[in-house]
PDB file of C-alpha atoms in Angstrom:
ATOM      1  CA  MET A   1     -25.997  46.785-118.709  1.00  0.00           C
ATOM      2  CA  ARG A   2     -26.957  44.444-115.949  1.00  0.00           C
ATOM      3  CA  THR A   3     -24.809  43.522-113.087  1.00  0.00           C
ATOM      4  CA  SER A   4     -24.446  39.731-112.496  1.00  0.00           C
ATOM      5  CA  PRO A   5     -25.773  38.882-109.097  1.00  0.00           C
ATOM      6  CA  ALA A   6     -22.783  36.696-108.260  1.00  0.00           C
ATOM      7  CA  ILE A   7     -20.635  39.778-108.807  1.00  0.00           C
ATOM      8  CA  ALA A   8     -22.898  41.961-107.011  1.00  0.00           C
ATOM      9  CA  ASP A   9     -23.200  40.113-103.886  1.00  0.00           C
ATOM     10  CA  SER A  10     -19.737  38.945-103.630  1.00  0.00           C
ATOM     11  CA  PRO A  11     -18.208  40.779-100.444  1.00  0.00           C
ATOM     12  CA  ALA A  12     -15.023  42.893-101.145  1.00  0.00           C
ATOM     13  CA  SER A  13     -11.954  41.372-100.505  1.00  0.00           C
ATOM     14  CA  PRO A  14     -10.517  42.565 -97.510  1.00  0.00           C
ATOM     15  CA  ALA A  15      -7.388  45.104 -97.590  1.00  0.00           C
ATOM     16  CA  PRO A  16      -4.197  43.622 -96.975  1.00  0.00           C
ATOM     17  CA  THR A  17      -2.756  44.161 -93.537  1.00  0.00           C
ATOM     18  CA  PRO A  18       0.105  46.453 -93.396  1.00  0.00           C
ATOM     19  CA  PRO A  19       3.366  44.619 -91.971  1.00  0.00           C
ATOM     20  CA  PRO A  20       4.307  45.923 -88.276  1.00  0.00           C
ATOM     21  CA  ARG A  21       6.715  48.816 -88.596  1.00  0.00           C
ATOM     22  CA  PRO A  22      10.022  47.848 -87.415  1.00  0.00           C
ATOM     23  CA  ARG A  23      11.540  49.645 -84.247  1.00  0.00           C
ATOM     24  CA  SER A  24      14.041  52.575 -84.735  1.00  0.00           C
ATOM     25  CA  GLU A  25      17.024  52.020 -83.711  1.00  0.00           C
ATOM     26  CA  ALA A  26      16.732  54.943 -81.276  1.00  0.00           C
ATOM     27  CA  ARG A  27      13.861  53.274 -79.654  1.00  0.00           C
ATOM     28  CA  ALA A  28      15.732  49.852 -79.416  1.00  0.00           C
ATOM     29  CA  ALA A  29      18.522  51.301 -77.963  1.00  0.00           C
ATOM     30  CA  PHE A  30      16.424  53.297 -75.532  1.00  0.00           C
ATOM     31  CA  GLU A  31      14.845  50.195 -74.295  1.00  0.00           C
ATOM     32  CA  ASP A  32      18.170  48.337 -74.136  1.00  0.00           C
ATOM     33  CA  SER A  33      19.469  51.323 -71.951  1.00  0.00           C
ATOM     34  CA  ALA A  34      16.683  51.437 -69.602  1.00  0.00           C
ATOM     35  CA  SER A  35      18.006  49.338 -66.796  1.00  0.00           C
ATOM     36  CA  VAL A  36      21.225  50.868 -66.781  1.00  0.00           C
ATOM     37  CA  GLY A  37      19.393  54.262 -66.525  1.00  0.00           C
ATOM     38  CA  LEU A  38      17.595  52.915 -63.219  1.00  0.00           C
ATOM     39  CA  GLY A  39      21.257  52.770 -61.489  1.00  0.00           C
ATOM     40  CA  PHE A  40      22.588  55.789 -63.528  1.00  0.00           C
ATOM     41  CA  VAL A  41      20.107  58.606 -62.429  1.00  0.00           C
ATOM     42  CA  PRO A  42      19.977  57.842 -58.654  1.00  0.00           C
ATOM     43  CA  LEU A  43      24.105  57.613 -59.002  1.00  0.00           C
ATOM     44  CA  GLY A  44      24.389  60.915 -60.856  1.00  0.00           C
ATOM     45  CA  ILE A  45      22.138  62.480 -58.083  1.00  0.00           C
ATOM     46  CA  ALA A  46      24.260  61.430 -55.319  1.00  0.00           C
ATOM     47  CA  PHE A  47      27.530  62.877 -57.195  1.00  0.00           C
ATOM     48  CA  GLY A  48      25.637  65.960 -57.987  1.00  0.00           C
ATOM     49  CA  VAL A  49      24.879  65.863 -53.831  1.00  0.00           C
ATOM     50  CA  LEU A  50      28.473  65.586 -53.212  1.00  0.00           C
ATOM     51  CA  VAL A  51      29.370  68.216 -55.282  1.00  0.00           C
ATOM     52  CA  THR A  52      27.122  70.871 -53.674  1.00  0.00           C
ATOM     53  CA  ARG A  53      28.213  69.297 -50.104  1.00  0.00           C
ATOM     54  CA  SER A  54      31.631  69.695 -51.006  1.00  0.00           C
ATOM     55  CA  GLY A  55      31.753  73.580 -51.666  1.00  0.00           C
ATOM     56  CA  VAL A  56      32.423  73.119 -55.121  1.00  0.00           C
ATOM     57  CA  GLY A  57      30.158  75.212 -57.802  1.00  0.00           C
ATOM     58  CA  TRP A  58      26.694  73.540 -58.774  1.00  0.00           C
ATOM     59  CA  TRP A  59      27.678  74.154 -62.038  1.00  0.00           C
ATOM     60  CA  TRP A  60      30.623  71.536 -61.835  1.00  0.00           C
ATOM     61  CA  ALA A  61      28.290  68.480 -61.530  1.00  0.00           C
ATOM     62  CA  GLY A  62      27.024  69.200 -65.078  1.00  0.00           C
ATOM     63  CA  LEU A  63      30.228  70.264 -66.600  1.00  0.00           C
ATOM     64  CA  SER A  64      32.055  67.364 -65.245  1.00  0.00           C
ATOM     65  CA  SER A  65      29.203  64.763 -66.321  1.00  0.00           C
ATOM     66  CA  ALA A  66      29.512  65.962 -69.896  1.00  0.00           C
ATOM     67  CA  LEU A  67      32.822  66.498 -70.546  1.00  0.00           C
ATOM     68  CA  ILE A  68      35.029  64.011 -68.036  1.00  0.00           C
ATOM     69  CA  TYR A  69      31.859  61.608 -67.965  1.00  0.00           C
ATOM     70  CA  GLY A  70      34.315  59.266 -65.751  1.00  0.00           C
ATOM     71  CA  GLY A  71      31.911  57.996 -63.135  1.00  0.00           C
ATOM     72  CA  SER A  72      34.047  56.840 -60.133  1.00  0.00           C
ATOM     73  CA  LEU A  73      36.971  59.100 -61.678  1.00  0.00           C
ATOM     74  CA  GLU A  74      34.627  61.961 -60.722  1.00  0.00           C
ATOM     75  CA  PHE A  75      33.838  61.055 -57.593  1.00  0.00           C
ATOM     76  CA  LEU A  76      37.416  60.924 -56.953  1.00  0.00           C
ATOM     77  CA  LEU A  77      37.929  64.158 -58.650  1.00  0.00           C
ATOM     78  CA  ILE A  78      35.816  66.228 -56.294  1.00  0.00           C
ATOM     79  CA  GLY A  79      37.724  65.431 -53.294  1.00  0.00           C
ATOM     80  CA  MET A  80      40.968  66.405 -55.047  1.00  0.00           C
ATOM     81  CA  VAL A  81      39.576  69.268 -56.540  1.00  0.00           C
ATOM     82  CA  ALA A  82      38.311  70.395 -53.141  1.00  0.00           C
ATOM     83  CA  ALA A  83      41.509  69.978 -51.772  1.00  0.00           C
ATOM     84  CA  SER A  84      43.661  71.693 -54.798  1.00  0.00           C
ATOM     85  CA  ALA A  85      45.270  68.821 -55.625  1.00  0.00           C
ATOM     86  CA  PRO A  86      48.441  68.787 -58.177  1.00  0.00           C
ATOM     87  CA  LEU A  87      47.386  68.347 -61.974  1.00  0.00           C
ATOM     88  CA  VAL A  88      49.804  65.748 -61.751  1.00  0.00           C
ATOM     89  CA  SER A  89      48.393  63.639 -59.348  1.00  0.00           C
ATOM     90  CA  ILE A  90      45.148  64.284 -60.827  1.00  0.00           C
ATOM     91  CA  ALA A  91      46.508  62.943 -64.213  1.00  0.00           C
ATOM     92  CA  VAL A  92      48.068  59.901 -62.441  1.00  0.00           C
ATOM     93  CA  SER A  93      44.797  59.136 -60.874  1.00  0.00           C
ATOM     94  CA  ALA A  94      42.741  59.377 -63.835  1.00  0.00           C
ATOM     95  CA  PHE A  95      45.316  57.074 -65.701  1.00  0.00           C
ATOM     96  CA  LEU A  96      45.243  54.262 -63.112  1.00  0.00           C
ATOM     97  CA  VAL A  97      41.256  54.485 -62.335  1.00  0.00           C
ATOM     98  CA  ASN A  98      40.525  54.293 -66.304  1.00  0.00           C
ATOM     99  CA  LEU A  99      43.282  51.891 -67.263  1.00  0.00           C
ATOM    100  CA  ARG A 100      40.841  49.277 -67.410  1.00  0.00           C
ATOM    101  CA  HIS A 101      38.933  50.794 -70.458  1.00  0.00           C
ATOM    102  CA  VAL A 102      42.189  49.964 -72.409  1.00  0.00           C
ATOM    103  CA  PHE A 103      41.023  46.128 -71.944  1.00  0.00           C
ATOM    104  CA  TYR A 104      37.441  46.933 -72.798  1.00  0.00           C
ATOM    105  CA  ALA A 105      38.867  48.233 -76.374  1.00  0.00           C
ATOM    106  CA  LEU A 106      40.215  44.627 -76.924  1.00  0.00           C
ATOM    107  CA  SER A 107      36.474  43.541 -77.835  1.00  0.00           C
ATOM    108  CA  PHE A 108      34.335  46.662 -77.748  1.00  0.00           C
ATOM    109  CA  PRO A 109      32.579  46.592 -81.120  1.00  0.00           C
ATOM    110  CA  LEU A 110      34.341  50.060 -82.413  1.00  0.00           C
ATOM    111  CA  ASP A 111      34.548  48.383 -86.058  1.00  0.00           C
ATOM    112  CA  ARG A 112      30.766  48.500 -86.276  1.00  0.00           C
ATOM    113  CA  VAL A 113      30.653  52.061 -85.593  1.00  0.00           C
ATOM    114  CA  GLN A 114      30.289  54.020 -88.975  1.00  0.00           C
ATOM    115  CA  GLY A 115      32.184  57.732 -89.455  1.00  0.00           C
ATOM    116  CA  ARG A 116      35.183  59.356 -87.950  1.00  0.00           C
ATOM    117  CA  LEU A 117      32.676  61.414 -85.613  1.00  0.00           C
ATOM    118  CA  GLY A 118      30.722  58.247 -84.609  1.00  0.00           C
ATOM    119  CA  LYS A 119      34.013  56.293 -83.785  1.00  0.00           C
ATOM    120  CA  ALA A 120      35.293  59.502 -81.724  1.00  0.00           C
ATOM    121  CA  TYR A 121      32.262  59.803 -79.473  1.00  0.00           C
ATOM    122  CA  SER A 122      31.992  56.392 -79.064  1.00  0.00           C
ATOM    123  CA  THR A 123      35.460  56.170 -77.765  1.00  0.00           C
ATOM    124  CA  PHE A 124      34.899  58.995 -75.547  1.00  0.00           C
ATOM    125  CA  ALA A 125      31.542  57.524 -74.296  1.00  0.00           C
ATOM    126  CA  LEU A 126      32.636  54.077 -73.436  1.00  0.00           C
ATOM    127  CA  CYS A 127      31.964  52.978 -70.039  1.00  0.00           C
ATOM    128  CA  ASP A 128      31.552  49.924 -67.969  1.00  0.00           C
ATOM    129  CA  GLU A 129      27.945  49.607 -68.789  1.00  0.00           C
ATOM    130  CA  ALA A 130      28.321  50.156 -72.311  1.00  0.00           C
ATOM    131  CA  TYR A 131      30.626  47.557 -72.667  1.00  0.00           C
ATOM    132  CA  ALA A 132      28.928  44.865 -70.649  1.00  0.00           C
ATOM    133  CA  LEU A 133      25.660  45.727 -72.884  1.00  0.00           C
ATOM    134  CA  THR A 134      27.514  45.549 -76.372  1.00  0.00           C
ATOM    135  CA  ALA A 135      29.540  42.398 -75.340  1.00  0.00           C
ATOM    136  CA  GLY A 136      26.919  40.050 -75.183  1.00  0.00           C
ATOM    137  CA  ARG A 137      25.749  37.360 -77.724  1.00  0.00           C
ATOM    138  CA  GLN A 138      22.525  39.345 -78.620  1.00  0.00           C
ATOM    139  CA  ALA A 139      24.325  42.550 -79.366  1.00  0.00           C
ATOM    140  CA  ARG A 140      26.309  41.107 -82.041  1.00  0.00           C
ATOM    141  CA  SER A 141      24.039  42.046 -84.761  1.00  0.00           C
ATOM    142  CA  TRP A 142      23.481  45.627 -83.646  1.00  0.00           C
ATOM    143  CA  PRO A 143      24.055  48.114 -86.228  1.00  0.00           C
ATOM    144  CA  SER A 144      26.065  51.518 -85.743  1.00  0.00           C
ATOM    145  CA  ARG A 145      23.317  53.671 -85.005  1.00  0.00           C
ATOM    146  CA  ARG A 146      22.178  51.467 -82.384  1.00  0.00           C
ATOM    147  CA  ILE A 147      25.122  51.371 -80.684  1.00  0.00           C
ATOM    148  CA  LEU A 148      25.849  55.039 -80.689  1.00  0.00           C
ATOM    149  CA  TRP A 149      22.218  55.751 -79.496  1.00  0.00           C
ATOM    150  CA  LEU A 150      22.967  53.373 -76.390  1.00  0.00           C
ATOM    151  CA  GLN A 151      25.851  55.351 -75.471  1.00  0.00           C
ATOM    152  CA  VAL A 152      23.956  58.870 -76.161  1.00  0.00           C
ATOM    153  CA  PHE A 153      21.322  57.608 -73.660  1.00  0.00           C
ATOM    154  CA  MET A 154      23.630  56.589 -70.910  1.00  0.00           C
ATOM    155  CA  HIS A 155      25.447  59.859 -71.209  1.00  0.00           C
ATOM    156  CA  LEU A 156      22.297  61.551 -70.708  1.00  0.00           C
ATOM    157  CA  TYR A 157      21.142  59.679 -67.897  1.00  0.00           C
ATOM    158  CA  TRP A 158      24.431  60.273 -66.076  1.00  0.00           C
ATOM    159  CA  ALA A 159      24.548  64.218 -66.962  1.00  0.00           C
ATOM    160  CA  GLY A 160      20.689  64.499 -66.179  1.00  0.00           C
ATOM    161  CA  GLY A 161      20.991  62.729 -62.971  1.00  0.00           C
ATOM    162  CA  ALA A 162      24.304  64.495 -61.697  1.00  0.00           C
ATOM    163  CA  THR A 163      22.759  68.111 -62.931  1.00  0.00           C
ATOM    164  CA  ALA A 164      19.469  67.378 -60.857  1.00  0.00           C
ATOM    165  CA  GLY A 165      21.519  66.088 -57.859  1.00  0.00           C
ATOM    166  CA  ALA A 166      23.540  69.545 -57.984  1.00  0.00           C
ATOM    167  CA  LEU A 167      20.333  71.674 -58.398  1.00  0.00           C
ATOM    168  CA  LEU A 168      18.226  69.536 -55.751  1.00  0.00           C
ATOM    169  CA  GLY A 169      21.115  68.773 -53.269  1.00  0.00           C
ATOM    170  CA  SER A 170      19.810  71.212 -50.769  1.00  0.00           C
ATOM    171  CA  LEU A 171      16.601  69.568 -50.473  1.00  0.00           C
ATOM    172  CA  ILE A 172      17.898  66.256 -49.785  1.00  0.00           C
ATOM    173  CA  PRO A 173      18.391  65.665 -46.105  1.00  0.00           C
ATOM    174  CA  ASP A 174      21.765  64.143 -44.758  1.00  0.00           C
ATOM    175  CA  SER A 175      19.768  61.116 -43.401  1.00  0.00           C
ATOM    176  CA  VAL A 176      19.191  59.331 -46.988  1.00  0.00           C
ATOM    177  CA  THR A 177      21.786  57.066 -47.588  1.00  0.00           C
ATOM    178  CA  GLY A 178      22.477  54.120 -49.741  1.00  0.00           C
ATOM    179  CA  LEU A 179      22.200  55.963 -53.064  1.00  0.00           C
ATOM    180  CA  ASP A 180      25.702  55.395 -53.672  1.00  0.00           C
ATOM    181  CA  PHE A 181      25.128  51.691 -53.505  1.00  0.00           C
ATOM    182  CA  ALA A 182      23.234  51.829 -56.879  1.00  0.00           C
ATOM    183  CA  LEU A 183      26.466  51.367 -58.725  1.00  0.00           C
ATOM    184  CA  THR A 184      27.522  48.209 -56.960  1.00  0.00           C
ATOM    185  CA  ALA A 185      23.917  46.696 -57.477  1.00  0.00           C
ATOM    186  CA  LEU A 186      24.043  47.871 -61.126  1.00  0.00           C
ATOM    187  CA  PHE A 187      27.535  46.010 -61.915  1.00  0.00           C
ATOM    188  CA  THR A 188      26.119  42.993 -60.008  1.00  0.00           C
ATOM    189  CA  VAL A 189      23.174  42.817 -62.268  1.00  0.00           C
ATOM    190  CA  LEU A 190      25.170  43.245 -65.447  1.00  0.00           C
ATOM    191  CA  ALA A 191      27.453  40.575 -64.168  1.00  0.00           C
ATOM    192  CA  LEU A 192      24.856  38.205 -63.701  1.00  0.00           C
ATOM    193  CA  ASP A 193      23.726  38.903 -66.988  1.00  0.00           C
ATOM    194  CA  ALA A 194      26.779  38.321 -68.491  1.00  0.00           C
ATOM    195  CA  VAL A 195      27.483  34.828 -66.822  1.00  0.00           C
ATOM    196  CA  ARG A 196      24.040  33.736 -67.931  1.00  0.00           C
ATOM    197  CA  ASP A 197      24.733  34.771 -71.668  1.00  0.00           C
ATOM    198  CA  LEU A 198      27.879  32.552 -71.283  1.00  0.00           C
ATOM    199  CA  ARG A 199      25.680  29.370 -71.473  1.00  0.00           C
ATOM    200  CA  GLY A 200      27.647  27.336 -69.342  1.00  0.00           C
ATOM    201  CA  ASP A 201      31.015  28.561 -70.065  1.00  0.00           C
ATOM    202  CA  LEU A 202      32.257  28.013 -66.434  1.00  0.00           C
ATOM    203  CA  PRO A 203      35.886  28.745 -67.246  1.00  0.00           C
ATOM    204  CA  THR A 204      35.838  32.365 -68.006  1.00  0.00           C
ATOM    205  CA  PRO A 205      33.879  33.304 -64.842  1.00  0.00           C
ATOM    206  CA  LEU A 206      36.336  31.161 -62.679  1.00  0.00           C
ATOM    207  CA  LEU A 207      39.318  32.372 -64.512  1.00  0.00           C
ATOM    208  CA  ALA A 208      38.324  35.994 -63.473  1.00  0.00           C
ATOM    209  CA  LEU A 209      37.812  34.736 -60.035  1.00  0.00           C
ATOM    210  CA  LEU A 210      41.207  33.025 -59.707  1.00  0.00           C
ATOM    211  CA  SER A 211      42.608  36.223 -61.329  1.00  0.00           C
ATOM    212  CA  ALA A 212      40.971  38.731 -58.522  1.00  0.00           C
ATOM    213  CA  LEU A 213      42.227  36.025 -55.825  1.00  0.00           C
ATOM    214  CA  ALA A 214      45.761  36.182 -57.152  1.00  0.00           C
ATOM    215  CA  ALA A 215      45.970  39.699 -57.168  1.00  0.00           C
ATOM    216  CA  ARG A 216      44.527  40.213 -53.769  1.00  0.00           C
ATOM    217  CA  LEU A 217      47.231  37.789 -52.280  1.00  0.00           C
ATOM    218  CA  LEU A 218      50.404  38.892 -54.009  1.00  0.00           C
ATOM    219  CA  PHE A 219      49.421  42.616 -54.804  1.00  0.00           C
ATOM    220  CA  PRO A 220      46.705  43.862 -52.615  1.00  0.00           C
ATOM    221  CA  GLY A 221      47.553  47.457 -53.385  1.00  0.00           C
ATOM    222  CA  GLN A 222      47.381  46.983 -56.853  1.00  0.00           C
ATOM    223  CA  LEU A 223      44.493  44.752 -56.999  1.00  0.00           C
ATOM    224  CA  LEU A 224      42.259  45.900 -60.069  1.00  0.00           C
ATOM    225  CA  PRO A 225      45.411  46.632 -62.661  1.00  0.00           C
ATOM    226  CA  VAL A 226      46.769  43.221 -61.628  1.00  0.00           C
ATOM    227  CA  ALA A 227      43.647  41.266 -61.622  1.00  0.00           C
ATOM    228  CA  PHE A 228      42.995  42.478 -65.420  1.00  0.00           C
ATOM    229  CA  ALA A 229      46.521  41.765 -66.396  1.00  0.00           C
ATOM    230  CA  LEU A 230      46.084  38.110 -64.889  1.00  0.00           C
ATOM    231  CA  PHE A 231      42.629  37.885 -66.580  1.00  0.00           C
ATOM    232  CA  THR A 232      43.674  38.995 -70.085  1.00  0.00           C
ATOM    233  CA  ALA A 233      46.788  36.835 -69.955  1.00  0.00           C
ATOM    234  CA  GLY A 234      44.662  33.932 -68.996  1.00  0.00           C
ATOM    235  CA  LEU A 235      42.313  34.462 -71.911  1.00  0.00           C
ATOM    236  CA  LEU A 236      45.044  35.105 -74.391  1.00  0.00           C
ATOM    237  CA  ALA A 237      46.586  31.941 -73.305  1.00  0.00           C
ATOM    238  CA  ARG A 238      43.120  29.951 -73.533  1.00  0.00           C
ATOM    239  CA  HIS A 239      42.648  31.387 -76.814  1.00  0.00           C
ATOM    240  CA  LEU A 240      46.230  30.240 -78.011  1.00  0.00           C
ATOM    241  CA  THR A 241      45.630  26.688 -76.569  1.00  0.00           C
ATOM    242  CA  THR A 242      42.151  26.082 -78.296  1.00  0.00           C
ATOM    243  CA  ARG A 243      43.540  27.525 -81.637  1.00  0.00           C
ATOM    244  CA  ARG A 244      46.123  24.867 -81.764  1.00  0.00           C
ATOM    245  CA  LYS A 245      44.184  21.838 -80.719  1.00  0.00           C
ATOM    246  CA  PRO A 246      43.539  19.756 -84.147  1.00  0.00           C
ATOM    247  CA  SER A 247      39.880  19.845 -84.983  1.00  0.00           C
ATOM    248  CA  HIS A 248      38.237  16.102 -85.541  1.00  0.00           C
ATOM    249  CA  ALA A 249      35.982  15.445 -88.319  1.00  0.00           C
TER     250      ALA A 249
END
């Protein structure tokens, strides 16, 4: 049978281009947490160096960062452990330092985290940076796995940096300064991103500033808890006032 020239000379139809593979939730969470890791790693190294220079065993840095995972609380505990402080003092200090997490829980997306084990770890691994990244407008559609991977990577950044700092603490000279400023710089960047995400919602940062100023003037010794309480009360009052306003068609 003779093949028709029209059929023989026609070029083969190109194969369909496969659609791009979607990013995995772990990769997306790693990209989201990379900026936080730039602050966590040097800060963890500074913590590990402080552990070795305080006369505490180097293993304390890795154990503390893995089981306590308290950031500023761990810096405080080093001095208290080295001074053999009573357990009651340690417990009260831990409560006051981590009291802010109570306010974080009001809007942290724990309801999107699936499974009891996932919810338990997400509650344990809740930190300032995780809250800041998940409270933004873009994070409102993040699924459970992405939130959990985000917290896992942050936990690894801190624990890895602390362990490395403890092991290499003797190699870092005393003249190296500024590692502890990484946390302040990180909070500044996260705050700027949060304000930018508000899209012109000036009352929220203004309310936070007024709460901090009022707490500084009225209760300077308890600035942080009082400022959080005033800020929360202001947000609740604004929410109730806005909800009661009649909507216009």
